[in-house]
CSV table of C-alpha atoms and ligand atoms in Angstrom, one decimal:
chain,number,residue,atom,x,y,z
A,1,MET,CA,-9.4,20.9,-0.9
A,2,GLU,CA,-9.7,18.7,2.2
A,3,LYS,CA,-9.6,14.9,1.9
A,4,GLU,CA,-13.3,14.2,2.3
A,5,THR,CA,-14.0,16.6,-0.6
A,6,ILE,CA,-11.1,15.2,-2.8
A,7,ALA,CA,-12.4,11.7,-2.3
A,8,LEU,CA,-15.8,12.7,-3.7
A,9,HIS,CA,-14.9,15.1,-6.5
A,10,ALA,CA,-11.3,15.1,-7.7
A,11,GLY,CA,-10.6,13.9,-11.3
A,12,TYR,CA,-14.2,13.8,-12.5
A,13,ASP,CA,-16.4,16.5,-14.1
A,14,ASN,CA,-20.0,15.5,-13.9
A,15,LYS,CA,-20.9,18.2,-16.4
A,16,ALA,CA,-19.0,16.4,-19.1
A,17,GLY,CA,-20.5,13.4,-21.0
A,18,PHE,CA,-24.0,12.5,-19.9
A,19,GLY,CA,-23.6,14.3,-16.6
A,20,THR,CA,-23.8,11.0,-14.7
A,21,MET,CA,-23.3,11.5,-10.9
A,22,SER,CA,-21.6,8.1,-10.7
A,23,VAL,CA,-18.3,7.9,-12.5
A,24,PRO,CA,-19.1,5.8,-15.6
A,25,ILE,CA,-17.5,2.4,-16.0
A,26,THR,CA,-15.8,2.5,-19.4
A,27,GLN,CA,-15.9,-1.2,-20.1
A,28,THR,CA,-13.9,-1.4,-23.2
A,29,THR,CA,-10.7,-3.0,-24.4
A,30,ALA,CA,-9.7,-0.5,-27.0
A,31,TYR,CA,-10.5,3.0,-28.3
A,32,ALA,CA,-11.2,4.2,-31.9
A,33,PHE,CA,-8.8,6.8,-33.3
A,34,ARG,CA,-10.1,9.8,-35.3
A,35,ASP,CA,-7.7,8.9,-38.2
A,36,SER,CA,-4.2,7.5,-38.8
A,37,GLU,CA,-2.5,10.7,-37.8
A,38,HIS,CA,-4.3,10.8,-34.5
A,39,ALA,CA,-3.2,7.2,-33.9
A,40,ALA,CA,0.4,8.0,-34.7
A,41,ASN,CA,0.4,11.0,-32.4
A,42,LEU,CA,-0.9,9.0,-29.5
A,43,PHE,CA,1.8,6.4,-29.9
A,44,ALA,CA,4.5,9.1,-30.2
A,45,LEU,CA,3.1,10.8,-27.1
A,46,LYS,CA,2.6,14.0,-29.1
A,47,GLU,CA,-1.0,13.9,-28.0
A,48,LEU,CA,-2.3,12.1,-24.9
A,49,GLY,CA,-5.3,9.9,-25.0
A,50,PRO,CA,-6.5,6.3,-24.6
A,51,ILE,CA,-5.1,3.6,-26.9
A,52,TYR,CA,-5.8,0.3,-25.1
A,53,THR,CA,-7.1,-0.5,-21.6
A,54,ARG,CA,-3.9,-2.3,-20.7
A,55,LEU,CA,-2.3,1.1,-20.7
A,56,THR,CA,-5.0,3.6,-19.6
A,57,ASN,CA,-8.8,3.6,-19.1
A,58,PRO,CA,-11.1,6.6,-18.3
A,59,THR,CA,-12.6,5.0,-15.2
A,60,THR,CA,-9.1,4.1,-13.9
A,61,ASP,CA,-7.9,7.6,-14.8
A,62,VAL,CA,-10.4,9.1,-12.3
A,63,LEU,CA,-9.2,6.8,-9.5
A,64,GLU,CA,-5.6,7.7,-10.3
A,65,ALA,CA,-6.2,11.4,-10.3
A,66,ARG,CA,-8.2,11.2,-7.0
A,67,TYR,CA,-5.6,9.1,-5.2
A,68,ALA,CA,-2.7,11.2,-6.4
A,69,GLN,CA,-4.4,14.3,-4.9
A,70,LEU,CA,-5.4,12.5,-1.7
A,71,GLU,CA,-1.8,11.5,-1.0
A,72,GLY,CA,-0.4,14.8,-2.1
A,73,GLY,CA,1.4,13.4,-5.1
A,74,VAL,CA,1.5,14.5,-8.8
A,75,ALA,CA,0.5,11.2,-10.5
A,76,ALA,CA,-0.6,7.7,-9.8
A,77,ILE,CA,-0.9,4.4,-11.6
A,78,CYS,CA,-3.3,1.6,-10.8
A,79,THR,CA,-2.4,-2.1,-11.1
A,80,ALA,CA,-4.3,-5.3,-10.8
A,81,SER,CA,-3.2,-5.9,-7.2
A,82,GLY,CA,-1.0,-4.6,-4.4
A,83,GLN,CA,1.5,-7.3,-5.2
A,84,ALA,CA,1.7,-6.1,-8.9
A,85,ALA,CA,2.1,-2.5,-7.7
A,86,LEU,CA,5.1,-3.5,-5.5
A,87,PHE,CA,6.7,-5.6,-8.3
A,88,TYR,CA,6.4,-2.7,-10.7
A,89,ALA,CA,7.8,-0.2,-8.2
A,90,ILE,CA,10.9,-2.3,-7.8
A,91,ALA,CA,11.2,-3.4,-11.4
A,92,ASN,CA,10.9,0.3,-12.5
A,93,VAL,CA,14.2,1.2,-10.7
A,94,ALA,CA,16.2,-2.0,-10.2
A,95,GLU,CA,17.7,-4.6,-12.6
A,96,ALA,CA,19.9,-7.6,-12.3
A,97,GLY,CA,23.0,-6.8,-10.2
A,98,ASP,CA,21.2,-4.1,-8.2
A,99,ASN,CA,19.9,-4.3,-4.6
A,100,ILE,CA,17.0,-2.9,-2.5
A,101,VAL,CA,16.9,-2.3,1.2
A,102,ILE,CA,13.7,-3.5,2.9
A,103,SER,CA,12.2,-3.3,6.3
A,104,ASP,CA,12.2,-6.4,8.6
A,105,LYS,CA,8.5,-5.9,9.2
A,106,LEU,CA,6.5,-6.4,6.1
A,107,TYR,CA,3.4,-8.1,4.7
A,108,GLY,CA,4.1,-11.8,4.1
A,109,GLY,CA,3.5,-11.5,0.3
A,110,SER,CA,5.9,-8.6,0.1
A,111,VAL,CA,8.6,-10.7,1.9
A,112,THR,CA,8.3,-13.6,-0.5
A,113,LEU,CA,8.2,-11.3,-3.5
A,114,LEU,CA,11.1,-9.2,-2.4
A,115,THR,CA,13.4,-11.8,-0.9
A,116,HIS,CA,12.7,-14.8,-3.1
A,117,THR,CA,11.0,-14.0,-6.4
A,118,ILE,CA,12.9,-10.8,-7.2
A,119,LYS,CA,16.1,-12.6,-6.4
A,120,ARG,CA,15.5,-14.8,-9.4
A,121,PHE,CA,15.7,-11.6,-11.5
A,122,GLY,CA,19.1,-10.9,-10.0
A,123,ILE,CA,17.9,-8.2,-7.5
A,124,GLU,CA,19.1,-8.7,-3.9
A,125,ALA,CA,17.0,-7.6,-0.9
A,126,ARG,CA,18.9,-6.4,2.2
A,127,VAL,CA,16.9,-6.3,5.4
A,128,PHE,CA,17.1,-3.3,7.8
A,129,LYS,CA,16.1,-3.2,11.4
A,130,SER,CA,13.0,-1.1,11.3
A,131,SER,CA,12.7,-0.6,15.1
A,132,ASP,CA,15.6,1.9,15.1
A,133,CYS,CA,17.0,1.9,11.5
A,134,SER,CA,20.5,1.3,13.1
A,135,ASN,CA,21.9,-0.8,10.2
A,136,LEU,CA,20.1,1.0,7.4
A,137,GLU,CA,23.0,3.2,6.3
A,138,SER,CA,25.5,0.4,6.3
A,139,LEU,CA,23.4,-1.6,3.8
A,140,ILE,CA,23.4,1.1,1.1
A,141,ASP,CA,25.9,1.0,-1.7
A,142,ASP,CA,26.2,2.3,-5.4
A,143,LYS,CA,23.8,-0.4,-6.6
A,144,THR,CA,21.0,0.3,-4.0
A,145,LYS,CA,17.9,1.4,-5.9
A,146,ALA,CA,15.2,1.6,-3.3
A,147,ILE,CA,14.4,1.6,0.4
A,148,PHE,CA,11.0,0.0,1.0
A,149,PHE,CA,9.0,0.0,4.2
A,150,GLU,CA,5.4,-0.1,5.5
A,151,SER,CA,4.3,3.0,7.5
A,152,LEU,CA,2.1,0.8,9.8
A,153,SER,CA,3.2,-2.8,9.2
A,154,ASN,CA,0.9,-5.8,8.6
A,155,PRO,CA,0.7,-7.9,10.7
A,156,GLN,CA,3.3,-6.7,13.3
A,157,ILE,CA,1.5,-3.3,13.6
A,158,ALA,CA,4.8,-1.4,14.1
A,159,ILE,CA,5.4,2.2,13.0
A,160,VAL,CA,8.6,3.1,11.2
A,161,ASP,CA,10.5,6.2,12.1
A,162,VAL,CA,9.7,7.7,8.7
A,163,GLU,CA,11.7,10.9,9.2
A,164,LYS,CA,14.9,8.8,9.9
A,165,VAL,CA,14.4,6.6,6.8
A,166,VAL,CA,13.7,9.6,4.6
A,167,SER,CA,16.8,11.5,5.9
A,168,ILE,CA,19.0,8.5,5.1
A,169,ALA,CA,17.3,8.0,1.7
A,170,LYS,CA,17.9,11.6,0.8
A,171,LYS,CA,21.5,11.6,2.0
A,172,TYR,CA,22.3,8.8,-0.5
A,173,GLY,CA,19.9,9.8,-3.3
A,174,VAL,CA,18.0,6.5,-3.0
A,175,LEU,CA,14.3,6.4,-3.6
A,176,SER,CA,12.1,5.7,-0.6
A,177,ILE,CA,8.9,3.6,-1.2
A,178,CYS,CA,6.3,3.4,1.5
A,179,ASP,CA,3.4,0.9,1.6
A,180,ASN,CA,0.7,2.9,3.2
A,181,THR,CA,-2.1,0.3,3.0
A,182,VAL,CA,-2.8,-0.2,6.7
A,183,ALA,CA,-2.3,3.4,7.9
A,184,THR,CA,-4.4,4.6,4.9
A,185,ALA,CA,-4.3,8.0,3.1
A,186,SER,CA,-6.7,9.2,5.7
A,187,LEU,CA,-4.4,8.9,8.7
A,188,PHE,CA,-1.0,9.4,7.1
A,189,ASN,CA,0.5,10.9,4.0
A,190,PRO,CA,4.1,9.7,3.4
A,191,ILE,CA,4.8,12.3,0.7
A,192,SER,CA,4.3,15.1,3.2
A,193,TRP,CA,7.2,13.6,5.2
A,194,GLY,CA,9.5,13.4,2.1
A,195,VAL,CA,8.8,9.9,0.8
A,196,ASP,CA,9.2,9.6,-3.0
A,197,ILE,CA,6.7,6.8,-3.8
A,198,VAL,CA,3.6,5.7,-1.9
A,199,MET,CA,2.0,2.3,-2.5
A,200,HIS,CA,-1.4,0.9,-1.5
A,201,SER,CA,-3.1,-2.4,-1.8
A,202,THR,CA,-6.5,-0.9,-2.6
A,203,SER,CA,-8.0,-4.3,-1.9
A,204,LYS,CA,-8.1,-3.3,1.8
A,205,TYR,CA,-9.3,0.0,3.3
A,206,THR,CA,-9.7,1.8,-0.1
A,207,ASN,CA,-12.3,-0.8,-1.2
A,208,GLY,CA,-13.6,-1.2,2.3
A,209,GLN,CA,-16.0,-4.0,1.7
A,210,GLY,CA,-13.8,-6.8,0.4
A,211,THR,CA,-15.2,-6.7,-3.1
A,212,ALA,CA,-12.2,-6.1,-5.4
A,213,ILE,CA,-8.4,-6.6,-5.7
A,214,GLY,CA,-6.3,-3.6,-6.7
A,215,GLY,CA,-3.0,-1.7,-6.2
A,216,ILE,CA,-1.8,1.8,-6.8
A,217,LEU,CA,1.5,3.7,-6.8
A,218,ILE,CA,1.7,7.5,-6.2
A,219,GLU,CA,4.6,9.7,-7.1
A,220,ARG,CA,5.7,12.9,-5.4
A,221,GLU,CA,6.3,16.1,-7.2
A,222,GLY,CA,9.9,16.8,-8.4
A,223,LEU,CA,11.1,13.3,-9.3
A,224,ASN,CA,11.7,14.3,-13.0
A,225,GLU,CA,14.3,16.9,-11.8
A,226,PHE,CA,15.9,14.3,-9.5
A,227,PHE,CA,16.2,11.7,-12.3
A,228,LYS,CA,17.8,14.2,-14.7
A,229,THR,CA,21.0,14.4,-12.6
A,230,SER,CA,20.9,11.2,-10.5
A,231,PRO,CA,23.7,8.8,-11.3
A,232,ARG,CA,21.7,5.9,-9.8
A,233,TYR,CA,18.7,6.0,-12.1
A,234,THR,CA,20.2,6.7,-15.5
A,235,HIS,CA,17.6,4.6,-17.3
A,236,PHE,CA,15.2,7.6,-16.8
A,237,SER,CA,17.7,10.0,-18.5
A,238,THR,CA,19.1,7.8,-21.3
A,239,PRO,CA,17.2,6.4,-24.4
A,240,ASP,CA,14.8,3.5,-23.9
A,241,GLU,CA,15.4,1.2,-26.8
A,242,SER,CA,12.1,-0.5,-26.3
A,243,TYR,CA,10.3,2.8,-26.9
A,244,HIS,CA,12.2,4.0,-30.0
A,245,GLY,CA,14.8,5.8,-28.0
A,246,LEU,CA,12.5,7.8,-25.7
A,247,VAL,CA,14.2,9.7,-22.9
A,248,TYR,CA,11.8,9.8,-20.0
A,249,THR,CA,13.3,13.0,-18.5
A,250,ASP,CA,12.6,14.8,-21.8
A,251,ILE,CA,8.8,14.2,-21.3
A,252,PRO,CA,7.1,16.7,-19.0
A,253,LEU,CA,4.9,14.0,-17.3
A,254,PRO,CA,5.7,12.5,-13.9
A,255,ASN,CA,8.4,10.0,-14.9
A,256,PHE,CA,8.1,7.3,-12.3
A,257,CYS,CA,4.5,6.5,-13.3
A,258,LEU,CA,5.1,7.2,-17.0
A,259,ARG,CA,7.9,4.6,-17.2
A,260,ILE,CA,5.8,2.0,-15.5
A,261,ARG,CA,2.9,2.7,-17.9
A,262,LEU,CA,5.0,2.7,-21.1
A,263,SER,CA,7.1,-0.3,-20.3
A,264,LEU,CA,5.9,-2.5,-17.4
A,265,LEU,CA,2.1,-2.2,-17.9
A,266,ARG,CA,2.7,-2.4,-21.6
A,267,ASP,CA,4.9,-5.6,-21.4
A,268,ILE,CA,3.7,-7.4,-18.2
A,269,GLY,CA,0.2,-6.1,-18.3
A,270,ALA,CA,-1.1,-6.5,-14.7
A,271,SER,CA,-3.5,-3.7,-15.3
A,272,GLN,CA,-6.7,-3.0,-13.3
A,273,SER,CA,-10.1,-3.8,-14.7
A,274,PRO,CA,-12.3,-0.8,-15.2
A,275,PHE,CA,-15.0,-2.5,-13.0
A,276,ASN,CA,-12.6,-2.8,-10.1
A,277,SER,CA,-11.6,0.8,-10.6
A,278,TRP,CA,-15.3,1.8,-10.3
A,279,LEU,CA,-15.7,-0.3,-7.1
A,280,LEU,CA,-12.6,1.3,-5.6
A,281,ILE,CA,-14.0,4.8,-6.5
A,282,GLN,CA,-17.1,3.9,-4.5
A,283,GLY,CA,-15.0,2.8,-1.6
A,284,LEU,CA,-12.8,5.8,-1.6
A,285,GLU,CA,-15.8,8.1,-1.2
A,286,THR,CA,-16.3,7.0,2.4
A,287,LEU,CA,-12.6,6.3,3.4
A,288,GLU,CA,-12.4,9.2,5.9
A,289,LEU,CA,-15.5,8.2,7.7
A,290,ARG,CA,-14.7,4.5,7.8
A,291,VAL,CA,-11.1,4.8,8.9
A,292,GLN,CA,-12.2,7.0,11.9
A,293,LYS,CA,-14.8,4.4,12.9
A,294,HIS,CA,-12.4,1.4,12.3
A,295,SER,CA,-9.8,3.2,14.5
A,296,ASP,CA,-12.3,4.1,17.3
A,297,ASN,CA,-13.7,0.6,17.4
A,298,ALA,CA,-10.2,-1.0,17.4
A,299,LEU,CA,-9.1,1.2,20.3
A,300,GLU,CA,-12.2,0.0,22.4
A,301,VAL,CA,-11.4,-3.6,21.6
A,302,ALA,CA,-7.7,-3.1,22.4
A,303,LYS,CA,-8.6,-1.6,25.8
A,304,PHE,CA,-10.9,-4.6,26.5
A,305,LEU,CA,-8.1,-7.1,25.6
A,306,GLU,CA,-5.6,-5.2,27.7
A,307,SER,CA,-7.9,-5.7,30.7
A,308,ASN,CA,-8.4,-9.5,30.1
A,309,ASP,CA,-6.3,-12.0,32.1
A,310,LYS,CA,-6.0,-14.5,29.2
A,311,VAL,CA,-4.2,-12.0,27.1
A,312,VAL,CA,-0.5,-11.9,27.5
A,313,PHE,CA,0.2,-8.9,25.2
A,314,VAL,CA,-1.9,-6.4,23.1
A,315,ASN,CA,-0.3,-4.8,20.1
A,316,TYR,CA,-2.1,-1.6,19.1
A,317,PRO,CA,-0.1,1.7,18.8
A,318,ALA,CA,-3.0,3.9,19.9
A,319,LEU,CA,-2.7,2.3,23.4
A,320,LYS,CA,-0.6,4.4,25.8
A,321,SER,CA,1.3,1.2,26.8
A,322,HIS,CA,2.5,0.5,23.3
A,323,GLY,CA,6.2,1.1,22.3
A,324,ASP,CA,5.1,3.0,19.1
A,325,TYR,CA,2.5,5.2,20.9
A,326,ASP,CA,4.7,8.3,20.5
A,327,LYS,CA,5.1,7.6,16.8
A,328,ALA,CA,1.4,7.1,16.3
A,329,GLN,CA,0.8,10.5,18.0
A,330,LYS,CA,3.5,12.1,15.8
A,331,TYR,CA,2.7,10.7,12.4
A,332,PHE,CA,-1.0,9.7,12.4
A,333,LYS,CA,-4.0,12.0,12.3
A,334,ASP,CA,-5.3,12.5,15.9
A,335,GLY,CA,-3.0,9.6,17.0
A,336,LYS,CA,-5.5,7.1,15.5
A,337,ALA,CA,-4.1,3.8,14.4
A,338,SER,CA,-6.5,2.1,11.9
A,339,GLY,CA,-8.4,-1.1,12.4
A,340,LEU,CA,-5.6,-3.7,12.7
A,341,LEU,CA,-4.5,-5.1,16.0
A,342,SER,CA,-3.0,-8.3,17.4
A,343,PHE,CA,-2.7,-10.0,20.7
A,344,ASP,CA,-0.9,-12.9,22.1
A,345,VAL,CA,-2.6,-15.6,24.3
A,346,GLY,CA,-0.8,-18.3,26.3
A,347,SER,CA,-0.3,-20.9,23.5
A,348,TYR,CA,-0.9,-22.0,20.0
A,349,GLU,CA,-3.8,-24.3,21.2
A,350,GLU,CA,-5.5,-21.4,23.0
A,351,ALA,CA,-5.2,-19.2,19.9
A,352,LYS,CA,-6.8,-21.9,17.8
A,353,LYS,CA,-9.6,-22.3,20.3
A,354,ILE,CA,-10.4,-18.6,20.4
A,355,ILE,CA,-10.4,-18.4,16.6
A,356,ASP,CA,-12.7,-21.4,16.3
A,357,SER,CA,-15.1,-20.0,19.0
A,358,VAL,CA,-15.8,-16.5,17.8
A,359,GLU,CA,-19.0,-16.0,15.8
A,360,LEU,CA,-19.0,-12.4,14.6
A,361,PHE,CA,-15.4,-12.4,13.5
A,362,SER,CA,-14.9,-14.4,10.2
A,363,VAL,CA,-11.7,-16.4,9.8
A,364,VAL,CA,-10.3,-14.6,6.8
A,365,VAL,CA,-6.9,-13.6,5.6
A,366,ASN,CA,-7.8,-10.1,4.6
A,367,ILE,CA,-7.9,-6.7,6.3
A,368,GLY,CA,-9.9,-3.5,5.9
A,369,ASP,CA,-13.3,-5.1,5.4
A,370,SER,CA,-16.4,-3.5,6.9
A,371,LYS,CA,-16.9,-6.8,8.7
A,372,SER,CA,-14.5,-7.9,11.5
A,373,LEU,CA,-11.9,-10.6,10.6
A,374,ILE,CA,-9.7,-12.8,12.6
A,375,THR,CA,-6.5,-14.6,11.5
A,376,HIS,CA,-3.7,-16.7,12.8
A,377,PRO,CA,-0.7,-15.3,10.9
A,378,ALA,CA,1.8,-18.2,11.7
A,379,SER,CA,-0.4,-20.8,10.0
A,380,THR,CA,-1.8,-18.7,7.2
A,381,THR,CA,-0.5,-15.4,5.8
A,382,HIS,CA,3.1,-16.1,7.1
A,383,SER,CA,3.1,-19.9,6.7
A,384,GLN,CA,5.5,-19.7,3.7
A,385,MET,CA,8.2,-18.2,6.0
A,386,ASN,CA,10.6,-20.5,7.8
A,387,PRO,CA,11.0,-20.4,11.6
A,388,GLU,CA,13.9,-17.9,11.5
A,389,GLU,CA,12.0,-15.6,9.2
A,390,LEU,CA,8.9,-15.8,11.4
A,391,ILE,CA,11.0,-14.8,14.5
A,392,ALA,CA,12.6,-12.0,12.5
A,393,ALA,CA,9.2,-10.8,11.4
A,394,GLY,CA,8.0,-10.9,15.0
A,395,ILE,CA,5.3,-13.6,14.4
A,396,ASN,CA,4.6,-15.7,17.5
A,397,PRO,CA,2.5,-19.0,17.1
A,398,ALA,CA,0.2,-17.7,19.9
A,399,THR,CA,-0.5,-14.4,18.1
A,400,ILE,CA,-4.0,-13.6,16.8
A,401,ARG,CA,-4.6,-10.8,14.4
A,402,LEU,CA,-7.9,-8.9,14.2
A,403,SER,CA,-9.1,-6.5,11.5
A,404,ILE,CA,-11.8,-4.6,13.3
A,405,GLY,CA,-14.8,-3.7,11.2
A,406,LEU,CA,-17.6,-1.3,11.5
A,407,GLU,CA,-19.9,-3.3,13.8
A,408,ASN,CA,-20.9,-1.8,17.2
A,409,PRO,CA,-17.8,-2.5,19.4
A,410,LYS,CA,-20.0,-3.7,22.2
A,411,ASP,CA,-21.0,-6.7,20.1
A,412,LEU,CA,-17.4,-7.4,19.1
A,413,ILE,CA,-16.2,-7.3,22.7
A,414,ALA,CA,-19.1,-9.6,23.8
A,415,ASP,CA,-18.1,-12.1,21.1
A,416,LEU,CA,-14.5,-12.2,22.2
A,417,GLU,CA,-15.5,-12.4,25.9
A,418,LYS,CA,-17.6,-15.4,25.1
A,419,ALA,CA,-14.7,-17.1,23.2
A,420,PHE,CA,-12.3,-16.5,26.1
A,421,ARG,CA,-14.8,-18.2,28.5
A,422,LEU,CA,-15.2,-21.3,26.4
B,501,LIG,C1,-2.7,-7.1,1.2
B,501,LIG,C2,-1.4,-6.3,1.3
B,501,LIG,C3,-0.6,-6.3,0.1
B,501,LIG,C4,-0.8,-7.0,-1.1
B,501,LIG,O1,-1.9,-6.5,-1.8
B,501,LIG,P1,-2.9,-7.4,-2.7
B,501,LIG,O2,-3.9,-6.4,-3.2
B,501,LIG,O3,-3.5,-8.5,-1.9
B,501,LIG,O4,-2.1,-8.0,-3.8
B,501,LIG,C5,0.6,-5.5,0.3
B,501,LIG,N1,0.9,-4.8,1.4
B,501,LIG,C6,0.1,-4.9,2.5
B,501,LIG,C7,0.4,-4.1,3.7
B,501,LIG,C8,-1.1,-5.6,2.4
B,501,LIG,O5,-1.9,-5.7,3.5
């Protein structure tokens, strides 16, 4: 099936239950068992079924099945937020004494999580140069458990050479994890390029209207076989004492998501509410249409900015002048580059004045909303980074980031034009 069709139909049979066209919201904490044997079988994984909404929920099940298919994976697991998804992805493979290798261009929350918070759990993050991956190999050792990067990074809007990262990850048998939030499942599918795990903050383009927080992880086919023999990830192939000696690789269910569900969701519990799953299901239905329009609008705005004297630099990889233009053409559907773009003006003061003068753009630290948003990364999303970290992350104090919405681009351009004149 093609993506538009998957996003509308996968994972839900409207002939079951009451035949509702809308996926029902199963708003429940727990589920009644038929009898004590049924309960025992569910806990022993002899039979699969819902036990408690912290672990699974029928509404969330639909979103997981739909997303897994959309990204070309075999399983998915929803979490309360994108941040929770990333924490689980790392905690699922690394423990104290291990390290992970991360891109130098990441979302601010991912930088603080991976370089500061996870360090308190004894996991070290080593940073690779994403522009050419030149130091990536030299950072990998026996204790490296993951390579993490964003396909299209927020807010730098850089595209990683996914083929190069994947070939190095495969050479060393290290899992690759790709945050595909900004590129979206519509423009890019990391698994089709050999990535092992895909992550999304579904709060952004999946939702599409800024109405719910959520996260998801998607696993590629074949990881169970990989874990069976991999010397790096023995906790998948040796007994889990917290689950009466369960060996994950003995269970014929996608192991990466299974272990998160049975241990991390069970114990840490950042699970998604059924209502948010339902909102995200509504959003996913129109993802294809929206991402096309976000991308087309952003390109028009980027071309306008490029022609304006007050603009020093426009960062949008669908522009021919952009350093990652070839990568956008190679990896992204029709060379489109989603709705995120940034530009530099002459100074911090000028950036502030423009942000305070626009009327259609809302000053919001979010992306992927149907309404256009404007932010100043240095003083907001990236304000917890020190000056060296800011420079390393490519954030200039005169950079303005736009998340282009679904308005008519003529109105957006007129609004920016007016702000430039003031
Ligand atoms: C927003 C965002 C996150 C974090 O997701 P939340 O749902 O806000 O927790 C992670 N990665 C990227 C690229 C994001 O834009």
